[in-house]
XYZ file of C-alpha atoms in Angstrom:
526
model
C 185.717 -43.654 321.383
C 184.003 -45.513 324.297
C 182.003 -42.436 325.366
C 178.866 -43.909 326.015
C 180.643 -45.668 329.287
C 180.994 -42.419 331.355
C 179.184 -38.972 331.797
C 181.169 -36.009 331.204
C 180.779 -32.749 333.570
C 182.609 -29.548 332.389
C 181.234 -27.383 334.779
C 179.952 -27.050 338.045
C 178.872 -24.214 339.178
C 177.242 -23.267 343.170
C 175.610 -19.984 343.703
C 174.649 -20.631 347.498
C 172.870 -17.686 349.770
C 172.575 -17.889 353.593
C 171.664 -16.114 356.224
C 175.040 -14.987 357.797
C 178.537 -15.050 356.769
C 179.793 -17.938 358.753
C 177.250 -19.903 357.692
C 178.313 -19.238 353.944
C 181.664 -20.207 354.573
C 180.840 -23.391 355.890
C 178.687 -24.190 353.503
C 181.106 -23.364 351.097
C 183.872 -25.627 353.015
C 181.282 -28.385 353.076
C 180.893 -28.212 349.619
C 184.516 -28.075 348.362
C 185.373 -31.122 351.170
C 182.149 -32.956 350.286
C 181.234 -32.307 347.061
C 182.733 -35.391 344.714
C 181.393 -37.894 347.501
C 177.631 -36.201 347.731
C 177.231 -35.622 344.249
C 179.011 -37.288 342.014
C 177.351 -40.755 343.086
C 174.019 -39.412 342.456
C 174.700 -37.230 338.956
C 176.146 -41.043 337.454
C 172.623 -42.865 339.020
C 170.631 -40.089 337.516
C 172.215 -40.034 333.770
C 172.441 -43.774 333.818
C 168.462 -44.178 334.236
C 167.427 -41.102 332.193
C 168.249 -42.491 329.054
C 169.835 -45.249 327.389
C 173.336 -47.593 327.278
C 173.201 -46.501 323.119
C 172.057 -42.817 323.681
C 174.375 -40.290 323.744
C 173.142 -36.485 324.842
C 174.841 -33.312 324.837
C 173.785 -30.903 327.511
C 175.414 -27.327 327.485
C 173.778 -26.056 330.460
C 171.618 -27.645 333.242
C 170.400 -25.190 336.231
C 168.998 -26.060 339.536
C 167.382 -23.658 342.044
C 167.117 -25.662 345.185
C 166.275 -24.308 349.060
C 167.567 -26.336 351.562
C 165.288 -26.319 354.915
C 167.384 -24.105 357.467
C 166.492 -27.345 360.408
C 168.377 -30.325 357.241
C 171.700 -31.011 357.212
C 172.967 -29.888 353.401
C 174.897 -33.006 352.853
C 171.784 -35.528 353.925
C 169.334 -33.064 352.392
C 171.447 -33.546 349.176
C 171.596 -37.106 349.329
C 168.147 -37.796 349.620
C 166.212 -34.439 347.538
C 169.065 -34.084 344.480
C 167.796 -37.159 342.690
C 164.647 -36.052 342.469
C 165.087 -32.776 341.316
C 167.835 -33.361 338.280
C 165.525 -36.083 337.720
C 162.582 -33.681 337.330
C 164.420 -31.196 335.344
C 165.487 -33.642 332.296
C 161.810 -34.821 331.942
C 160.875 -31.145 331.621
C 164.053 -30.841 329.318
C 162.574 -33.185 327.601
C 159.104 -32.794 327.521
C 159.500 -29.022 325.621
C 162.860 -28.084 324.783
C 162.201 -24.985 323.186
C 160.694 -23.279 327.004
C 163.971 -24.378 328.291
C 167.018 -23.071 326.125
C 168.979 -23.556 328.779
C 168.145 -27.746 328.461
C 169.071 -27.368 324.752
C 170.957 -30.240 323.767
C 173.697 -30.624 321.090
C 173.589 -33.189 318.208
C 176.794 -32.580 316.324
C 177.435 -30.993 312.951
C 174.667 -31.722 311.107
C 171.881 -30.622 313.916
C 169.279 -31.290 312.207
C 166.160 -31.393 312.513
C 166.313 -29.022 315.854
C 164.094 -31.659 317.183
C 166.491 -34.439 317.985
C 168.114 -34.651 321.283
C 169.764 -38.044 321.146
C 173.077 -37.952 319.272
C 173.738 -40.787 317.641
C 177.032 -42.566 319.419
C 178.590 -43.746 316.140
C 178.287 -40.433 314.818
C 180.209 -38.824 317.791
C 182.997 -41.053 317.608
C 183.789 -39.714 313.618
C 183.435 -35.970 314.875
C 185.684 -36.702 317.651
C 188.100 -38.580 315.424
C 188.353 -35.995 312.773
C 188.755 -33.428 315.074
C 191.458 -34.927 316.307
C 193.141 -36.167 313.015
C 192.252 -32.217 312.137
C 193.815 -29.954 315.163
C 195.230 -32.396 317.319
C 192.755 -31.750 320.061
C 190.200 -33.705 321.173
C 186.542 -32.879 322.362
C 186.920 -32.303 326.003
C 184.347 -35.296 326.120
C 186.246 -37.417 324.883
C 189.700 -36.395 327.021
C 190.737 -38.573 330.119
C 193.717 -38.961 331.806
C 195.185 -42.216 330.632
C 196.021 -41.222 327.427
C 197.350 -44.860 326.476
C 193.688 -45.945 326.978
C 192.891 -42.888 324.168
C 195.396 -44.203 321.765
C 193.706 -47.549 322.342
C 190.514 -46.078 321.611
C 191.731 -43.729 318.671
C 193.278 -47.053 316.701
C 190.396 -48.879 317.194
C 188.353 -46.226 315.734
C 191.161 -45.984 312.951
C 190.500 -49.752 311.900
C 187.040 -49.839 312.148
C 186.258 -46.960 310.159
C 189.140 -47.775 307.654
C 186.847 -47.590 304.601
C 185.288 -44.224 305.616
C 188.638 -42.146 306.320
C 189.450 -43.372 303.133
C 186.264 -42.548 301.063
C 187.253 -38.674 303.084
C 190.729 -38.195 301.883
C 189.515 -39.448 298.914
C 187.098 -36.413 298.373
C 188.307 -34.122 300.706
C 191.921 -32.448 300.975
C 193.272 -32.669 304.128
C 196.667 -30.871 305.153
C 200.190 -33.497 305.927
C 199.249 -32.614 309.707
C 195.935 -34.413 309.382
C 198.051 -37.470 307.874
C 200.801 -37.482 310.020
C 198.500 -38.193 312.819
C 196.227 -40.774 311.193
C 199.456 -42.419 309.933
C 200.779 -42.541 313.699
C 198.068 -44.593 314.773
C 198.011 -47.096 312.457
C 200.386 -50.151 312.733
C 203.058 -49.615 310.940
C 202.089 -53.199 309.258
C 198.573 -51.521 307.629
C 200.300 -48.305 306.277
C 201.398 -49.809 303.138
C 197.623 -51.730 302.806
C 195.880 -48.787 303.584
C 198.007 -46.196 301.203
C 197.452 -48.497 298.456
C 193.837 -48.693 299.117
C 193.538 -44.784 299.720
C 195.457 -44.214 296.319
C 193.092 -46.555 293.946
C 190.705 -44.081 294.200
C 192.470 -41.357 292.746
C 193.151 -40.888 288.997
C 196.464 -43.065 287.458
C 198.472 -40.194 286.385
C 198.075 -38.931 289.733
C 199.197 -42.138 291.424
C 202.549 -42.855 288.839
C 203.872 -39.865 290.441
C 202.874 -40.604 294.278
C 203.660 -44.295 294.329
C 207.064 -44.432 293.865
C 207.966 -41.495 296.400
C 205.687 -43.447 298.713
C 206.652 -46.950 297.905
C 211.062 -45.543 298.603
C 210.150 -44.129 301.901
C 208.338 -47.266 302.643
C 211.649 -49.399 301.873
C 214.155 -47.284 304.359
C 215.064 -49.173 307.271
C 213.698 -48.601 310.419
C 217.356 -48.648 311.894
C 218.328 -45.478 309.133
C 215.319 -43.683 309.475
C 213.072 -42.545 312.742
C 209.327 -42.824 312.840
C 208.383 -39.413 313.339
C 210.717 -38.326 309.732
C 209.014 -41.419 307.840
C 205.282 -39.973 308.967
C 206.345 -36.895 307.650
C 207.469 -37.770 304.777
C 204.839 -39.936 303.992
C 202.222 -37.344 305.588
C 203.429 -34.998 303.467
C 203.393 -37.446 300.071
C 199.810 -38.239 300.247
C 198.723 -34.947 301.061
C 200.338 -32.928 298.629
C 199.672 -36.081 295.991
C 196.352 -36.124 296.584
C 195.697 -32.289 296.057
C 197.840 -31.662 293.036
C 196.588 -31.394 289.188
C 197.141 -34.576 287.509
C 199.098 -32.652 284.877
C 202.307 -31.954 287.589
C 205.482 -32.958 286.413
C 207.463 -35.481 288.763
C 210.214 -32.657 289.884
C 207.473 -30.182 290.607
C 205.979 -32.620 292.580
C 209.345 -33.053 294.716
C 209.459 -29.561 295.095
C 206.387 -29.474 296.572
C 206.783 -32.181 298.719
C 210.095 -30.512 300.677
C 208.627 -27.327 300.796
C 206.182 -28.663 303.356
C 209.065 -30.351 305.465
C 211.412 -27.531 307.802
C 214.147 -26.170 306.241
C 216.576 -27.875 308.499
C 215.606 -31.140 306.452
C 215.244 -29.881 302.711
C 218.709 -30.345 301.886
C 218.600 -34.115 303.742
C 215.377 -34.493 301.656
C 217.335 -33.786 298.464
C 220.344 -35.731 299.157
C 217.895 -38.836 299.954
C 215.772 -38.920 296.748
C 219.264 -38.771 294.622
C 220.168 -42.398 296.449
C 216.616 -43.633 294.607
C 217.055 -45.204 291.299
C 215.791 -43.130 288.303
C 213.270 -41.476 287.638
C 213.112 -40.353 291.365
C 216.692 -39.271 291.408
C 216.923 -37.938 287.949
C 214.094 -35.557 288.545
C 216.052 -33.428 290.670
C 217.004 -31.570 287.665
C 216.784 -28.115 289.284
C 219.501 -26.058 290.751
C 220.642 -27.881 294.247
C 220.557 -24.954 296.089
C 217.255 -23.246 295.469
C 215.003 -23.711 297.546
C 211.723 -25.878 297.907
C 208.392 -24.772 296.206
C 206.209 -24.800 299.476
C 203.344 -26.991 298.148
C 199.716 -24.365 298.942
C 197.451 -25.861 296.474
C 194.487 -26.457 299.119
C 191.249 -27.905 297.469
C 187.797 -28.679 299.647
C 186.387 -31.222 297.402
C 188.369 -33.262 294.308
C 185.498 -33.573 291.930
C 187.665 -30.677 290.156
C 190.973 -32.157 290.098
C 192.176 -32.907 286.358
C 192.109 -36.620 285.086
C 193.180 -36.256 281.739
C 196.489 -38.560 281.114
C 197.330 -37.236 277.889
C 198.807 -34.330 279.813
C 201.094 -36.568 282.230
C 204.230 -36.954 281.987
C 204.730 -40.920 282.705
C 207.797 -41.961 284.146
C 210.896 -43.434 281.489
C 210.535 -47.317 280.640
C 214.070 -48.310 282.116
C 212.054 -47.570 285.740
C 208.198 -47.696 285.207
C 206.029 -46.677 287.990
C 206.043 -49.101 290.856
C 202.992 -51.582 290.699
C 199.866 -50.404 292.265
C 199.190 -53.933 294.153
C 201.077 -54.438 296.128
C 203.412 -51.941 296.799
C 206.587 -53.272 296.404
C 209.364 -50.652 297.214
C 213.262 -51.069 295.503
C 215.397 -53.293 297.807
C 218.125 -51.554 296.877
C 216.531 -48.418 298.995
C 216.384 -50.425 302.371
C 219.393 -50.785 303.533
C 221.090 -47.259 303.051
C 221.747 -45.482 305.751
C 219.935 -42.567 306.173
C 219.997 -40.349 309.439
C 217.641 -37.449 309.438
C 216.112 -34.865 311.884
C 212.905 -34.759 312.903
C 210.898 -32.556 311.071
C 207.683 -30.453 311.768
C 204.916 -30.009 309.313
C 204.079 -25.707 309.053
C 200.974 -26.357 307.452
C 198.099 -24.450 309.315
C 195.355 -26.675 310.535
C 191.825 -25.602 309.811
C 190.034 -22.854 312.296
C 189.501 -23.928 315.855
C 187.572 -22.327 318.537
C 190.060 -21.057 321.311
C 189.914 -22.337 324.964
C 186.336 -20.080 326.274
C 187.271 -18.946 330.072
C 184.187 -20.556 331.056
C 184.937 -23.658 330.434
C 188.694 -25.026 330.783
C 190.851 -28.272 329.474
C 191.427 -31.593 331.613
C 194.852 -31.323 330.860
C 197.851 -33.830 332.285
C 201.326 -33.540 333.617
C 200.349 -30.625 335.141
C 202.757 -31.109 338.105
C 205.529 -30.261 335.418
C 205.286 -26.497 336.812
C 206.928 -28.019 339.800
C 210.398 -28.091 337.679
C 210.006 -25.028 335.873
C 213.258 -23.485 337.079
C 215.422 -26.167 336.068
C 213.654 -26.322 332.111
C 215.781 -23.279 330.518
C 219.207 -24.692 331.565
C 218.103 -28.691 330.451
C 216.926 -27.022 326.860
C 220.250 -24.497 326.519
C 222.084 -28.080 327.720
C 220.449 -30.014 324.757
C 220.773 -27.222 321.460
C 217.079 -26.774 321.944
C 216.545 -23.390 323.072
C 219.127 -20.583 321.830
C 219.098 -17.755 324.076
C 215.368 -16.937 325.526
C 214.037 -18.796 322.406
C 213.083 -22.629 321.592
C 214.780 -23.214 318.429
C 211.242 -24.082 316.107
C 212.985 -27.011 314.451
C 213.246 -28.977 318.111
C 209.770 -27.970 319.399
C 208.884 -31.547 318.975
C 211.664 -32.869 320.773
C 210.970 -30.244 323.539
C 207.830 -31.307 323.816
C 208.569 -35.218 324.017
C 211.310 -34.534 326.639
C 208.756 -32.837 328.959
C 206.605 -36.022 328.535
C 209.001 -38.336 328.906
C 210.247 -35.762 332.314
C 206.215 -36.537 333.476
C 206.180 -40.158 332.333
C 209.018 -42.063 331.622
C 207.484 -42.763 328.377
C 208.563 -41.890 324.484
C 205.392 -43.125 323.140
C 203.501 -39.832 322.789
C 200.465 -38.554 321.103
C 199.522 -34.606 320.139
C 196.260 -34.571 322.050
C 197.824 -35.342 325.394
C 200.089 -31.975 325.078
C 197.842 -28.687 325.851
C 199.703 -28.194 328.897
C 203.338 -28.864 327.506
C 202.627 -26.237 324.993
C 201.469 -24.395 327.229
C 205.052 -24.583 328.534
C 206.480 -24.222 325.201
C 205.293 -20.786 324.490
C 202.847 -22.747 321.549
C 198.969 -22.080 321.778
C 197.104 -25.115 322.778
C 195.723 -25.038 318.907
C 199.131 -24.502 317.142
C 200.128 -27.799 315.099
C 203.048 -30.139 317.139
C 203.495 -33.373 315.207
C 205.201 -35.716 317.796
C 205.595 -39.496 317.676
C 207.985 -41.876 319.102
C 211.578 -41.822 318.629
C 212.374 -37.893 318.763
C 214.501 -38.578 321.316
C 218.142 -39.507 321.973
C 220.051 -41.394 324.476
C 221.346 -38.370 325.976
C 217.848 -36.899 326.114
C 216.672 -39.765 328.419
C 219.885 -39.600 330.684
C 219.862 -35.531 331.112
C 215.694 -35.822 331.943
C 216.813 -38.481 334.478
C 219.692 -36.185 336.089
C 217.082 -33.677 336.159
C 214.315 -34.872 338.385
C 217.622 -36.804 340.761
C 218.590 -33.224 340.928
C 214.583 -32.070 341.874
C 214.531 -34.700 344.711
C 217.524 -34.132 346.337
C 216.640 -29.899 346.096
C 213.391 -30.880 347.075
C 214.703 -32.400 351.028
C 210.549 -32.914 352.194
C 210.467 -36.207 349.195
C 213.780 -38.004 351.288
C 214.076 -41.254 349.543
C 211.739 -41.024 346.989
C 212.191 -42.720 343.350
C 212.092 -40.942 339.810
C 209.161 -42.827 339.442
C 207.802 -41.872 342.697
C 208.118 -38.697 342.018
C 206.610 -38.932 338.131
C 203.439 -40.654 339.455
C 202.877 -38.236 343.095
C 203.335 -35.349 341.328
C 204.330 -34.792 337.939
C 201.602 -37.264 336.189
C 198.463 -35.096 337.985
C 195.634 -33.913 336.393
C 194.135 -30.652 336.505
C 192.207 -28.190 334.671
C 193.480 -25.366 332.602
C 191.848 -21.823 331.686
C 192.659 -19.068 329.620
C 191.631 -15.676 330.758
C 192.567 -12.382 330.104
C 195.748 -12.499 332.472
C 197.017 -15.799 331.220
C 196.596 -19.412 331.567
C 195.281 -20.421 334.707
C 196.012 -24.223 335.982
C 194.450 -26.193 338.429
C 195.840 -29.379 339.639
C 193.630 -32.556 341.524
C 193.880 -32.463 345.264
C 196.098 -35.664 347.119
C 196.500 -36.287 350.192
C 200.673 -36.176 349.871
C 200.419 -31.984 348.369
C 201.401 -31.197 351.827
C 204.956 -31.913 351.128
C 204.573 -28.815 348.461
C 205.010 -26.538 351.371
C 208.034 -27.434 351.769
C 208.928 -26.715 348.283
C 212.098 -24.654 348.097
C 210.893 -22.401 344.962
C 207.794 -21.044 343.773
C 204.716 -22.816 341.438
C 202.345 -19.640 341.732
C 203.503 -17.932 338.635
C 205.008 -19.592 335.811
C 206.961 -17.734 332.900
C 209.701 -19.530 330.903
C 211.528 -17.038 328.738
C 210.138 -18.049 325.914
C 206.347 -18.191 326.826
C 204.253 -14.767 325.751
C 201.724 -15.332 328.321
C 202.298 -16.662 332.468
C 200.560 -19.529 333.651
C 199.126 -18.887 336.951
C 199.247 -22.369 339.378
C 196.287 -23.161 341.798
C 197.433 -25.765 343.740
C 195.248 -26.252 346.628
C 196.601 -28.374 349.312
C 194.168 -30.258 351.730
């Protein structure tokens, strides 16, 4: 991602003594007024000269002691002194890390040797694309607002660093969640390119079982079959095809398959691969109505995987495994009608750090708190919450009807939802595989009827639009803590918050029936 265009502040911190307690407070006024327009201007002059357009530095803490003359204005004194003394402390950051721990800079995963300072930019792009494709979370670096930009940004990297995602999944097992979201931003016209170059590097009896369940699900219709159900059924394919012994028999390999998909779609699953011509269909041999094998072979590195093929089952010569290049799925596959729900993956993603209350999440749609009360009745409404609980099979399309409540968009992306699961009872860490088209007509027209019914509750906003409202309010930005209490949010300041006065119900405390924890609202007005 374009990181290198734009400096990054966490945290900022003021520790400011005085000599009497009025003057404290209006220095502390000054600086909560003032602050963006004093500093901000000089932090971006000061990075931009201290090193260079290609470096990239990682700086957990920097600390300034500075004394302001009692006879200078703090603002001016700022303006003119500041420079000079951030300036100062980078050269002696970088003069002699090691007497200033607190200057110790980051280089990413391999760290090495503790010398370096300067991360290299290409590098930080990978780590924050596979920690993304990994958790669905980005850095906080690498989060901004306009999270179309960041899907920009996250298929560009996807394209240019084709070959290398490949060589990964190629040696390293990754779970259907990591998939799902590398699959989502890809074109849909380089999936089939890109499958068929991630599968010639695995062994053939490993890829006469995969390619046909691949190259079917490729050949459904858009019209009979959402996106979000064909990445997870593909997600799902390649993971558990890449992980299993080459010696797995074709059913066993089905089994495994739907057991990573929700219960609510096994029995869809099975009905679909019995439309396939044989051997897909025929290897449903097993009772119908047991249950899926859920698939937990997990592997860190394939160098052990069998490749022996005397031990393979192949498939029957009246349907031979589907040609390697190119894929070619059966026509007769593309045109059946084929309606299913939208799954979500329950494989675990690998161990992430929780949210540290020192430093929070630039999170967005945070003004969704402002139509908290009317969430439980819109989900009860829609069959997605049953009693005080979100029914787990529609957590995705919970979570897209909040965006498109914020936005007005369907196109969504994992990374831009801490705050909606937040709001869904979920942990800002817990897997939500979301994608465009989880949502139905009457989704779009009960979200609509919603925030007409917030407006005309809400008497202060008069005439104002949907959109109006989406963009003043709903869209904003803020920053989001955890602490012992809860999740504590903090929206950006605008000048129009003053009509939140005049808000006829409360955003201080927030605590859906379904959430475990309350999120606590800080919205400052000016």
């Amino acid at each position: 991602m374009n990181q290198q265009s734009s400096h990054r502040i966490r945290r900022l911190r003021w520790e400011v003594s005085t000599h009497s307690v009025s003057d404290a407070f209006a220095v502390r006024q000054q600086l909560a007024e003032d602050w963006q327009n004093i500093l901000l201007p000089v932090l971006e002059q000061v990075f931009d000269r201290a090193y260079g357009p290609d470096a990239l530095v990682h700086i957990p803490k920097l600390h300034l002691r500075l004394q302001v003359p009692p006879s200078e204005s703090l603002g001016e004194w700022l303006v003119r002194e500041f420079p000079d003394c951030l300036r100062q402390a980078l050269q002696e950051q970088l003069a002699d890390p090691s007497q200033h721990p607190e200057f110790s800079l980051s280089v990413g995963i391999d760290s090495a040797p503790p010398q370096r300072q300067l991360s290299n930019p290409d590098l930080n792009q990978w780590e924050s694309l596979l920690q993304y494709l990994r958790t669905g979370i980005l850095p906080w670096y690498a989060a901004q607002p306009n999270a179309e930009i960041v899907a920009q940004e996250l298929g560009q990297l996807c394209a240019t660093r084709s070959s290398q995602i490949i060589a990964y999944l190629q040696t390293y097992a990754e779970s259907p969640a990591f998939y799902f979201r590398w699959l989502q931003l890809l074109p849909d016209s380089d999936v089939p390119h890109l499958i068929q170059a991630l599968l010639e590097g695995v062994p053939e009896t490993c890829r006469t079982v995969v390619i046909p369940l691949v190259s079917a699900i490729l050949a459904i219709a858009s019209s009979s079959l959402d996106r979000p159900t064909r990445l997870h059924y593909l997600a799902a394919s390649l993971s558990i095809g890449l992980q299993v012994p080459s010696s797995i028999a074709l059913p066993n390999f089905l089994q495994m398959v739907g057991g990573t998909l929700p219960t609510i779609s096994q029995s869809k699953f099975r009905d679909w691969i019995t439309t396939l011509p044989v051997p897909l269909s025929s290897a449903l041999t097993f009772d119908r109505t047991s249950p899926f094998v859920t698939g937990d072979s997990q592997v860190t590195d394939r160098s052990d995987l069998a490749t022996s093929e005397s031990t393979t089952p192949h498939l029957s010569q009246e349907s031979p495994a589907l040609p390697l290049s190119p894929l070619q799925p059966p026509q007769e596959t593309a045109d059946r009608n084929i309606t299913l729900p939208p799954p979500i993956s329950p494989t675990p993603i690998p161990a992430h750090n929780p949210t540290s209350p020192a430093f929070p999440w630039l999170v967005t749609q945070a003004g969704l708190v402002i139509i908290h009360p009317f969430l439980p009745q819109l989900f009860s409404h829609l069959a997605i919450a049953q009693g005080n609980e979100i029914l787990s099979e529609h957590l995705p399309r919970a979570a897209a009807l909040l965006y498109f409540l914020a936005t007005g968009r369907d196109r969504i992306y994992e990374y831009d939802l801490m705050l909606i699961k937040i709001l869904l009872g979920l942990r800002p860490e817990t897997p939500l595989l979301v994608a465009e088209g989880l949502l139905q007509v009457s989704d779009r027209s009960e979200a609509i009827t919603l925030l007409q019914s917030v407006i005309e509750h809400w008497s202060a906003l008069k005439n104002t639009s949907v959109e109006g409202l989406q963009t003043s309010f709903l869209q904003r930005s803020a920053l989001l803590r955890e602490r012992d209490q809860g999740w504590y949010l903090q929206p950006e300041k605008a000048a129009f918050d003053l009509l939140l006065n005049q808000l006829p119900w409360s955003i201080s405390i927030i605590k859906l029936p379904w959430m475990a924890q309350p999120l606590y609202t800080e919205w400052t007005v000016i």
